[in-house]
Amino acid sequence: MKSTILTITILALSFLLFFPVMRANAATLKMVGSQWTVYDLFGSQVEASHTTTVSTGGVEFPFPDSSSTPAGFTLELLDSFRTSLTSSNTLTAMIKVVQTSGSPVFQGNPSGGCPSSSPSLCPGAVRLFFEANIAQAASVLPISCVGKSFNEHNFWWSNTPVAATVATPGSYYQLTAGGSGGTVKLQVQLDPANWSDLCGTRGNQSFAATQEFLAAIAKIQFLGLSFGSGYFFANGVGVNYTTGTANFQLISYSTS
């Protein structure tokens, strides 16, 4: 399955800056609303806004209305992070999808082919994501979906077949009508085999791909989550407001 995000999202989120690299074995990201940014797609426009701090711990935002004109879809939830993950083994996020009215039905961006295509990821799913800050690939692969002028290896998604539930951790959580009904743990080891990049290249697909993955975790720019449906991992998910509304809560996010 390809893991991709819209070009416009990439342009909106990619800042070609250089930061000093630090090493750390474990870190817990602060759960402050102003620190986390949610990116929503409305038509062809990406809008960024800060989350709200949850009094009991965590941050949250409302899913946009997928039945509006233009339709709204959440793409990503990100926090700036400048620490190398080369000494870390795992990313973990505790999440919750909270029903705020009615019985909300989730809808994925139609670009992913839902509901007829890839039914296992319809209407949508949320998964771990990180973005690196490498100006150019350390070893440019001969074929890339974005060409040699853009580094596909800056963008990595957790990509294992293990779905998370309120009872068991996993690589992704499939959104279901009405909310999650409890807290869900997303947890994936930083093993190249568990991640795929912007063009769908797995981190263990070749020696060159593994080197790119290792280079990426050494120079992290953002940590967070992405929302996608059907064939894509970050094309966006919304809620049909004629059925209800829902908030997404990120309770904690850590490296270990």
XYZ file of N, CA and C in Angstrom:
768
model
N 0.832 -1.188 0.000
C 0.000 0.000 0.000
C 0.873 1.247 0.000
N 0.510 2.171 -0.806
C 1.275 3.411 -0.830
C 0.941 4.245 0.396
N 1.960 4.839 0.978
C 1.732 5.817 2.039
C 2.135 7.164 1.486
N 1.162 8.027 1.280
C 1.456 9.293 0.636
C 0.644 10.409 1.239
N 1.063 11.624 1.045
C 0.272 12.777 1.435
C 0.213 13.711 0.252
N -0.780 14.594 0.274
C -0.974 15.518 -0.825
C 0.223 16.433 -0.955
N 0.582 16.744 -2.205
C 1.718 17.626 -2.456
C 1.551 18.953 -1.738
N 0.319 19.435 -1.723
C 0.093 20.726 -1.073
C 0.375 20.645 0.422
N 0.116 19.468 1.016
C 0.406 19.297 2.437
C 1.890 19.301 2.678
N 2.632 18.626 1.790
C 4.083 18.572 1.923
C 4.661 19.977 1.868
N 4.177 20.757 0.907
C 4.695 22.114 0.762
C 4.368 22.945 1.993
N 3.197 22.680 2.573
C 2.792 23.453 3.739
C 3.577 23.093 4.986
N 4.040 21.839 5.075
C 4.657 21.372 6.309
C 6.167 21.283 6.255
N 6.774 21.368 5.081
C 8.210 21.135 4.943
C 8.970 22.450 5.041
N 9.833 22.559 6.039
C 10.639 23.755 6.223
C 12.092 23.339 6.142
N 12.782 23.811 5.141
C 14.155 23.359 4.924
C 15.113 24.126 5.822
N 15.102 23.760 7.092
C 15.974 24.369 8.094
C 16.909 23.302 8.628
N 17.970 23.725 9.294
C 18.934 22.786 9.845
C 19.041 23.010 11.346
N 19.016 21.908 12.096
C 18.996 21.990 13.546
C 20.068 21.076 14.113
N 20.642 21.432 15.253
C 21.614 20.552 15.892
C 20.942 19.277 16.353
N 21.660 18.166 16.271
C 21.119 16.876 16.669
C 21.555 16.549 18.080
N 20.598 16.157 18.927
C 20.876 15.701 20.272
C 20.449 14.246 20.353
N 20.980 13.533 21.343
C 20.632 12.137 21.518
C 19.890 11.967 22.836
N 18.895 11.090 22.817
C 18.153 10.803 24.041
C 17.530 9.430 23.918
N 17.461 8.710 25.016
C 16.873 7.386 25.002
C 15.362 7.436 25.116
N 14.846 8.400 25.859
C 13.404 8.477 26.072
C 12.979 9.926 26.216
N 11.773 10.209 25.760
C 11.231 11.561 25.883
C 9.718 11.475 25.853
N 9.080 12.306 26.671
C 7.629 12.433 26.655
C 7.296 13.839 26.197
N 6.564 13.949 25.113
C 6.250 15.263 24.566
C 5.200 15.951 25.427
N 5.322 17.265 25.554
C 4.386 18.028 26.366
C 3.009 18.039 25.714
N 1.990 17.869 26.544
C 0.613 17.906 26.060
C 0.020 19.276 26.351
N 0.434 20.252 25.561
C -0.047 21.629 25.654
C -0.651 22.003 24.308
N -1.869 22.512 24.346
C -2.591 22.768 23.106
C -1.843 23.618 22.107
N -1.151 24.656 22.581
C -0.445 25.565 21.685
C 0.802 24.937 21.077
N 1.209 23.795 21.580
C 2.405 23.130 21.071
C 2.107 22.196 19.910
N 0.881 21.730 19.822
C 0.483 20.785 18.785
C -0.337 21.491 17.708
N -0.048 21.158 16.447
C -0.737 21.779 15.312
C -1.483 20.716 14.517
N -2.744 20.991 14.238
C -3.545 20.099 13.412
C -3.696 20.729 12.029
N -3.533 19.903 11.003
C -3.633 20.355 9.618
C -4.879 19.745 8.992
N -5.791 20.626 8.551
C -7.039 20.195 7.927
C -7.061 20.610 6.466
N -7.672 19.777 5.658
C -7.828 20.063 4.234
C -9.272 20.457 3.955
N -9.460 21.634 3.344
C -10.775 22.093 2.912
C -10.687 22.399 1.415
N -11.267 21.560 0.593
C -11.107 21.710 -0.847
C -9.658 21.486 -1.226
N -8.999 22.518 -1.734
C -7.585 22.414 -2.102
C -6.691 23.184 -1.135
N -7.279 23.683 -0.037
C -6.530 24.504 0.899
C -6.247 23.745 2.200
N -5.015 23.848 2.666
C -4.641 23.269 3.955
C -4.648 24.380 5.002
N -5.366 24.158 6.092
C -5.434 25.130 7.171
C -4.811 24.542 8.426
N -4.013 25.346 9.101
C -3.340 24.910 10.328
C -3.934 25.640 11.526
N -4.109 24.908 12.617
C -4.607 25.513 13.845
C -4.059 24.735 15.035
N -4.003 25.382 16.185
C -3.528 24.715 17.388
C -4.643 23.900 18.028
N -4.245 22.870 18.738
C -5.195 22.067 19.486
C -5.564 22.778 20.781
N -6.474 22.165 21.520
C -6.895 22.668 22.823
C -6.382 21.722 23.905
N -5.900 22.273 24.992
C -5.422 21.445 26.096
C -6.610 20.830 26.834
N -6.536 19.535 27.094
C -7.577 18.825 27.837
C -7.241 18.912 29.323
N -8.205 19.304 30.140
C -7.946 19.533 31.567
C -7.479 18.278 32.285
N -7.921 17.115 31.824
C -7.534 15.858 32.468
C -6.236 15.289 31.911
N -5.652 15.981 30.935
C -4.397 15.539 30.332
C -4.547 15.256 28.858
N -3.667 15.843 28.056
C -3.710 15.638 26.616
C -4.134 16.883 25.865
N -4.266 16.720 24.559
C -4.747 17.794 23.689
C -5.842 17.226 22.796
N -6.667 18.116 22.242
C -7.754 17.633 21.405
C -8.115 18.635 20.326
N -8.839 18.142 19.327
C -9.388 18.989 18.279
C -10.641 18.316 17.727
N -11.553 19.094 17.127
C -12.737 18.506 16.511
C -12.445 18.059 15.078
N -12.955 16.912 14.694
C -12.861 16.521 13.292
C -13.708 17.474 12.466
N -13.224 17.887 11.285
C -14.013 18.791 10.437
C -15.177 18.062 9.770
N -16.056 18.852 9.167
C -17.277 18.335 8.541
C -16.985 17.854 7.121
N -17.054 16.554 6.925
C -16.802 15.982 5.595
C -17.998 16.127 4.665
N -19.150 16.566 5.220
C -20.347 16.731 4.387
C -20.553 18.174 3.959
N -19.653 19.061 4.361
C -19.785 20.474 4.014
C -19.242 20.733 2.616
N -19.404 21.980 2.177
C -18.837 22.403 0.889
C -17.946 23.612 1.127
N -16.607 23.477 0.960
C -15.921 22.233 0.604
C -15.840 21.274 1.791
N -15.664 20.013 1.478
C -15.562 19.005 2.519
C -14.293 19.210 3.336
N -14.357 18.871 4.620
C -13.202 19.024 5.489
C -12.656 17.685 5.939
N -11.323 17.569 5.956
C -10.660 16.330 6.367
C -9.404 16.667 7.165
N -9.209 16.002 8.292
C -7.980 16.167 9.069
C -6.874 15.326 8.452
N -5.711 15.960 8.237
C -4.573 15.297 7.608
C -3.553 14.809 8.628
N -3.097 15.725 9.483
C -2.005 15.401 10.400
C -2.118 16.189 11.698
N -1.524 15.641 12.729
C -1.379 16.303 14.019
C 0.092 16.212 14.378
N 0.779 17.370 14.471
C 2.234 17.373 14.583
C 2.742 18.262 15.714
N 3.917 17.879 16.218
C 4.639 18.684 17.188
C 6.100 18.752 16.746
N 6.718 19.915 16.874
C 8.133 20.051 16.540
C 8.962 19.196 17.494
N 9.983 18.532 16.938
C 10.822 17.643 17.746
C 12.193 17.609 17.099
N 13.225 18.012 17.831
C 14.553 18.165 17.255
C 15.569 17.191 17.843
N 15.093 16.120 18.451
C 15.983 15.165 19.097
C 16.148 13.918 18.243
N 17.369 13.473 18.086
C 17.628 12.248 17.336
C 16.945 11.061 17.998
N 16.423 10.158 17.186
C 15.802 8.943 17.695
C 16.696 7.716 17.504
N 17.968 7.953 17.202
C 18.861 6.823 16.943
C 19.089 5.977 18.189
N 18.870 6.548 19.379
C 19.030 5.791 20.616
C 17.693 5.334 21.187
N 16.615 5.550 20.432
C 15.286 5.133 20.868
C 14.847 3.880 20.128
N 13.944 3.141 20.729
C 13.473 1.894 20.133
C 12.021 1.935 19.684
N 11.215 2.809 20.310
C 9.768 2.725 20.119
C 9.116 4.104 20.158
N 8.062 4.282 19.346
C 7.173 5.429 19.454
C 5.841 4.935 20.003
N 5.278 5.703 20.939
C 4.011 5.317 21.556
C 3.099 6.532 21.671
N 1.852 6.372 21.263
C 0.849 7.428 21.425
C -0.405 6.824 22.029
N -0.934 7.495 23.036
C -2.204 7.102 23.630
C -3.272 8.046 23.088
N -4.316 7.497 22.480
C -5.314 8.318 21.804
C -6.720 7.921 22.223
N -7.650 8.819 21.939
C -9.061 8.541 22.196
C -9.903 9.335 21.206
N -10.947 8.725 20.683
C -11.899 9.405 19.807
C -13.199 9.546 20.582
N -13.594 10.799 20.847
C -14.699 11.082 21.756
C -15.912 11.596 20.984
N -17.023 10.935 21.143
C -18.291 11.369 20.580
C -18.757 12.614 21.318
N -19.060 13.688 20.573
C -19.518 14.920 21.217
C -20.982 15.234 20.921
N -21.548 14.602 19.897
C -22.981 14.717 19.636
C -23.394 13.620 18.664
N -24.654 13.218 18.766
C -25.192 12.213 17.856
C -24.418 10.913 17.889
N -24.357 10.268 16.723
C -23.565 9.052 16.545
C -22.678 9.268 15.321
N -21.548 9.952 15.504
C -20.736 10.400 14.371
C -20.239 9.275 13.477
N -20.407 9.497 12.179
C -19.922 8.560 11.161
C -18.731 9.203 10.461
N -17.616 8.481 10.422
C -16.396 9.000 9.810
C -16.398 8.767 8.309
N -15.798 9.718 7.598
C -15.678 9.623 6.146
C -14.257 9.961 5.744
N -13.657 9.093 4.933
C -12.331 9.363 4.417
C -12.393 10.213 3.168
N -11.322 10.937 2.910
C -11.209 11.695 1.668
C -11.417 10.739 0.490
N -12.341 11.061 -0.422
C -12.622 10.158 -1.546
C -11.404 9.841 -2.412
N -10.337 10.633 -2.289
C -9.138 10.371 -3.090
C -8.540 9.001 -2.784
N -8.870 8.448 -1.618
C -8.339 7.141 -1.244
C -9.108 5.970 -1.804
N -10.256 6.246 -2.419
C -11.033 5.179 -3.037
C -12.077 4.549 -2.148
N -12.244 5.037 -0.914
C -13.276 4.468 -0.041
C -14.661 4.878 -0.532
N -15.667 4.030 -0.353
C -15.625 2.787 0.421
C -15.324 1.533 -0.400
N -15.257 1.655 -1.718
C -15.111 0.442 -2.528
C -13.694 -0.122 -2.521
N -12.694 0.746 -2.409
C -11.307 0.304 -2.476
C -10.709 0.157 -1.086
N -9.808 -0.799 -0.948
C -9.090 -1.026 0.302
C -10.028 -0.955 1.507
N -11.053 -1.793 1.542
C -12.058 -1.702 2.609
C -11.498 -1.870 4.010
N -10.321 -2.476 4.139
C -9.747 -2.677 5.467
C -9.352 -1.364 6.128
N -9.161 -0.298 5.350
C -8.794 1.002 5.902
C -9.869 2.049 5.637
N -11.088 1.603 5.433
C -12.210 2.517 5.280
C -13.084 2.424 6.521
N -13.668 3.523 6.992
C -13.649 4.850 6.378
C -12.361 5.635 6.615
N -11.496 5.195 7.534
C -10.263 5.921 7.770
C -9.515 5.355 8.955
N -8.253 5.748 9.072
C -7.401 5.261 10.158
C -6.413 6.342 10.556
N -5.929 6.241 11.794
C -4.904 7.138 12.303
C -3.692 6.288 12.646
N -2.495 6.810 12.344
C -1.270 6.047 12.583
C -0.129 6.975 12.977
N 0.939 6.400 13.517
C 2.131 7.152 13.889
C 2.848 7.662 12.644
N 3.459 8.831 12.788
C 4.129 9.480 11.656
C 5.277 10.330 12.183
N 6.360 10.393 11.414
C 7.401 11.369 11.724
C 7.966 11.943 10.438
N 8.469 13.164 10.558
C 9.067 13.860 9.418
C 10.487 14.254 9.768
N 11.399 13.991 8.868
C 12.809 14.335 9.064
C 13.138 15.625 8.334
N 14.371 16.046 8.457
C 14.817 17.284 7.836
C 16.141 17.048 7.124
N 16.076 16.296 6.038
C 17.254 15.980 5.233
C 17.065 16.632 3.866
N 17.970 17.504 3.507
C 17.808 18.286 2.285
C 17.741 17.416 1.034
N 18.539 16.359 1.005
C 18.541 15.467 -0.156
C 18.854 14.071 0.336
N 18.366 13.088 -0.393
C 18.583 11.703 -0.005
C 20.075 11.399 0.091
N 20.438 10.650 1.140
C 21.839 10.276 1.306
C 22.331 9.428 0.141
N 21.443 8.626 -0.391
C 21.773 7.836 -1.587
C 20.522 7.760 -2.426
N 20.433 8.586 -3.471
C 19.217 8.723 -4.254
C 18.889 7.405 -4.939
N 17.684 6.890 -4.661
C 17.251 5.660 -5.305
C 16.945 5.940 -6.770
N 17.101 4.953 -7.642
C 16.918 5.180 -9.072
C 15.504 5.563 -9.472
N 14.511 5.133 -8.678
C 13.129 5.440 -9.002
C 12.456 6.056 -7.782
N 11.812 7.213 -7.968
C 11.108 7.857 -6.874
C 9.821 8.457 -7.403
N 8.759 8.382 -6.609
C 7.471 8.913 -7.054
C 7.465 10.433 -7.105
N 8.470 11.081 -6.509
C 8.507 12.540 -6.484
C 9.717 13.110 -7.207
N 10.510 12.254 -7.848
C 11.683 12.733 -8.564
C 12.850 13.018 -7.635
N 13.976 13.384 -8.193
C 15.190 13.585 -7.409
C 15.275 14.952 -6.745
N 14.352 15.846 -7.085
C 14.410 17.189 -6.516
C 13.746 17.267 -5.148
N 13.104 16.183 -4.730
C 12.378 16.172 -3.458
C 12.684 14.875 -2.737
N 12.941 14.954 -1.451
C 13.374 13.772 -0.709
C 12.198 13.020 -0.091
N 11.829 11.918 -0.703
C 10.724 11.105 -0.193
C 11.017 10.528 1.185
N 12.306 10.402 1.524
C 12.705 9.736 2.759
C 12.633 10.631 3.986
N 12.072 11.835 3.829
C 11.825 12.690 4.985
C 10.525 12.323 5.687
N 9.677 11.508 5.070
C 8.327 11.255 5.567
C 8.119 9.756 5.782
N 7.826 9.362 7.040
C 7.709 7.937 7.368
C 6.453 7.679 8.202
N 5.744 6.599 7.817
C 4.517 6.182 8.487
C 4.668 4.774 9.057
N 4.096 4.548 10.247
C 4.045 3.189 10.770
C 3.187 2.350 9.828
N 3.692 1.184 9.483
C 3.009 0.381 8.459
C 3.182 -1.104 8.758
N 2.421 -1.575 9.719
C 2.355 -2.996 10.001
C 0.882 -3.401 9.922
N 0.593 -4.689 9.799
C -0.803 -5.130 9.699
C -1.532 -5.204 11.029
N -0.877 -4.791 12.111
C -1.472 -4.926 13.444
C -2.339 -3.705 13.764
N -3.644 -3.913 13.861
C -4.570 -2.836 14.192
C -4.700 -2.708 15.702
N -4.705 -1.484 16.197
C -4.865 -1.236 17.631
C -6.345 -1.233 17.999
N -6.637 -1.686 19.211
C -7.976 -1.631 19.780
C -7.852 -1.099 21.206
N -8.963 -0.947 21.906
C -8.893 -0.505 23.296
C -8.247 -1.582 24.166
N -8.159 -2.799 23.645
C -7.598 -3.903 24.422
C -6.148 -4.200 24.089
N -5.728 -3.929 22.847
C -4.381 -4.295 22.417
C -3.741 -3.177 21.604
N -2.419 -2.953 21.772
C -1.729 -1.918 20.990
C -1.532 -2.358 19.553
N -1.278 -1.391 18.681
C -1.051 -1.708 17.280
C -0.440 -0.545 16.539
N -0.283 -0.740 15.228
C 0.357 0.234 14.356
C -0.585 1.356 13.933
N -1.877 1.028 13.869
C -2.875 2.024 13.440
C -4.193 1.718 14.140
N -5.056 2.727 14.194
C -6.398 2.537 14.739
C -7.407 2.890 13.662
N -8.301 1.955 13.374
C -9.332 2.196 12.372
C -10.523 2.880 13.030
N -10.881 4.046 12.516
C -11.959 4.842 13.083
C -13.300 4.156 12.850
N -14.125 4.140 13.893
C -15.428 3.494 13.820
C -16.502 4.458 14.299
N -17.711 4.293 13.805
C -18.818 5.178 14.155
C -19.018 5.224 15.660
N -19.233 6.437 16.182
C -19.521 6.598 17.587
C -18.324 6.860 18.467
N -17.098 6.657 17.970
C -15.912 6.902 18.778
C -15.214 5.628 19.191
N -14.108 5.772 19.901
C -13.274 4.617 20.231
C -13.789 3.834 21.435
N -14.590 4.472 22.289
C -15.102 3.779 23.462
C -14.059 3.548 24.536
N -12.950 4.256 24.466
C -11.881 4.106 25.441
C -10.560 4.562 24.861
N -9.502 4.373 25.616
C -8.169 4.786 25.190
C -7.510 3.695 24.365
N -6.854 4.107 23.298
C -6.186 3.189 22.363
C -4.694 3.503 22.367
N -3.870 2.461 22.373
C -2.424 2.651 22.338
C -1.875 2.332 20.948
N -1.267 3.345 20.324
C -0.494 3.132 19.095
C 0.960 2.978 19.511
N 1.568 1.877 19.125
C 2.945 1.619 19.545
C 3.669 0.807 18.479
N 4.796 1.341 18.011
C 5.562 0.685 16.947
C 7.052 0.856 17.216
N 7.782 -0.219 17.078
C 9.229 -0.149 17.224
C 9.843 0.564 16.024
N 10.946 1.255 16.272
C 11.648 1.973 15.202
C 12.557 1.017 14.436
N 11.946 -0.018 13.937
C 12.593 -1.010 13.074
C 12.243 -0.640 11.642
N 13.225 -0.534 10.735
C 12.913 -0.141 9.362
C 11.807 -0.964 8.716
N 11.640 -2.205 9.130
C 10.614 -3.074 8.554
C 9.206 -2.606 8.904
N 9.072 -1.787 9.943
C 7.754 -1.355 10.414
C 7.297 -0.035 9.824
N 8.107 0.555 8.930
C 7.816 1.896 8.437
C 7.944 1.967 6.930
N 7.130 2.829 6.315
C 7.244 3.072 4.879
C 7.218 4.567 4.620
N 7.823 4.980 3.508
C 8.003 6.413 3.257
C 6.950 6.978 2.318
N 7.164 8.188 1.878
C 6.207 8.913 1.046
C 5.790 8.151 -0.198
N 6.710 7.391 -0.773
C 6.416 6.641 -1.995
C 6.034 5.189 -1.721
N 5.892 4.835 -0.456
C 5.534 3.468 -0.117
C 6.714 2.534 0.012
N 7.928 3.071 -0.039
C 9.133 2.252 0.109
C 9.319 1.879 1.572
N 9.402 0.602 1.838
C 9.620 0.157 3.210
C 11.067 0.378 3.617
N 11.255 0.612 4.903
C 12.594 0.905 5.394
C 13.566 -0.242 5.262
N 13.064 -1.453 5.099
C 13.941 -2.617 4.925
C 13.892 -3.174 3.511
N 13.363 -2.378 2.583
C 13.185 -2.862 1.217
C 14.521 -3.086 0.513
N 15.511 -2.307 0.877
C 16.841 -2.435 0.290
C 17.851 -1.836 1.259
N 19.113 -2.059 0.983
C 20.157 -1.465 1.825
C 20.054 0.051 1.788
N 19.824 0.624 0.588
C 19.721 2.076 0.459
C 18.538 2.615 1.248
N 17.387 1.924 1.196
C 16.203 2.373 1.930
C 16.456 2.353 3.429
N 17.146 1.329 3.915
C 17.463 1.249 5.339
C 18.362 2.398 5.755
N 19.347 2.738 4.905
C 20.229 3.866 5.223
C 19.448 5.171 5.284
N 18.459 5.315 4.408
C 17.645 6.528 4.422
C 16.798 6.600 5.691
N 16.259 5.466 6.118
C 15.473 5.434 7.342
C 16.335 5.823 8.548
N 17.517 5.264 8.615
C 18.422 5.563 9.727
C 18.847 7.028 9.719
N 19.040 7.571 8.518
C 19.382 8.991 8.414
C 18.211 9.856 8.876
N 16.986 9.413 8.574
C 15.801 10.187 8.939
C 15.604 10.227 10.451
N 15.755 9.094 11.133
C 15.519 9.109 12.581
C 16.628 9.846 13.330
N 17.735 10.103 12.645
C 18.814 10.863 13.269
C 18.578 12.371 13.181
N 17.658 12.779 12.318
C 17.423 14.214 12.137
C 15.921 14.497 12.026
N 15.243 14.265 13.131
C 13.792 14.436 13.191
C 13.424 15.918 13.196
N 12.315 16.223 12.523
C 11.788 17.588 12.520
C 10.408 17.652 13.192
N 9.553 16.660 12.917
C 8.232 16.611 13.526
C 7.908 15.181 13.946
N 7.201 15.045 15.068
C 6.588 13.787 15.472
C 5.086 13.999 15.536
N 4.328 12.935 15.275
C 2.885 13.086 15.385
C 2.120 11.920 14.821
N 0.950 12.251 14.283
C 0.021 11.261 13.761
C -0.500 11.731 12.409
N -0.915 10.784 11.592
C -1.550 11.138 10.323
C -2.875 10.402 10.199
N -3.757 10.966 9.375
C -5.102 10.427 9.188
C -5.305 10.166 7.702
N -5.639 8.936 7.361
C -5.812 8.594 5.957
C -6.884 7.551 5.766
N -7.199 7.289 4.498
C -8.238 6.310 4.198
C -7.928 5.624 2.880
N -8.465 4.410 2.731
C -8.260 3.678 1.491
C -6.801 3.393 1.244
N -6.314 3.829 0.093
C -4.945 3.529 -0.303
C -3.910 4.468 0.297
N -4.342 5.514 0.993
C -3.415 6.539 1.447
C -3.396 6.666 2.962
N -2.269 7.092 3.476
C -2.074 7.198 4.911
C -2.295 8.597 5.460
N -2.382 9.609 4.615
C -2.532 10.981 5.116
C -3.325 11.861 4.166
N -4.338 11.286 3.532
C -5.186 12.093 2.646
C -6.371 12.700 3.381
N -6.559 12.313 4.641
C -7.534 12.990 5.477
C -8.780 12.193 5.816
N -9.298 12.469 7.022
C -10.535 11.859 7.518
C -11.365 12.938 8.193
N -12.659 12.900 7.964
C -13.577 13.840 8.608
C -14.780 13.115 9.165
N -15.742 13.898 9.672
C -16.988 13.352 10.207
C -18.157 13.958 9.447
N -19.109 13.136 9.089
C -20.333 13.619 8.464
C -21.196 14.251 9.544
N -21.280 15.595 9.543
C -21.966 16.306 10.622
C -23.474 16.073 10.617
N -24.024 15.489 9.581
C -25.446 15.161 9.627
C -25.704 13.987 10.551
N -24.635 13.288 10.948
C -24.775 12.138 11.851
C -24.339 12.461 13.273
N -23.480 13.450 13.440
C -22.966 13.791 14.754
C -21.609 14.446 14.642
N -20.943 14.641 15.773
C -19.621 15.267 15.793
C -18.716 14.478 16.737
N -17.417 14.661 16.573
C -16.462 13.937 17.410
C -15.176 14.723 17.544
N -14.512 14.562 18.675
C -13.196 15.133 18.914
C -12.150 14.031 18.932
N -10.956 14.386 18.504
C -9.823 13.474 18.622
C -8.949 13.953 19.770
N -8.603 13.047 20.669
C -7.746 13.381 21.802
C -6.431 12.617 21.729
N -5.348 13.342 21.855
C -4.026 12.748 22.024
C -3.676 12.902 23.492
N -3.638 11.791 24.202
C -3.449 11.828 25.645
C -1.958 11.897 25.996
N -1.134 11.169 25.244
C 0.303 11.221 25.472
C 1.027 10.752 24.215
N 2.289 11.176 24.093
C 3.132 10.779 22.966
C 4.554 10.697 23.496
N 5.195 9.557 23.288
C 6.525 9.380 23.884
C 7.431 8.535 23.007
N 8.728 8.679 23.254
C 9.746 7.830 22.653
C 10.407 7.058 23.787
N 10.851 5.856 23.491
C 11.509 5.066 24.531
C 12.501 4.092 23.908
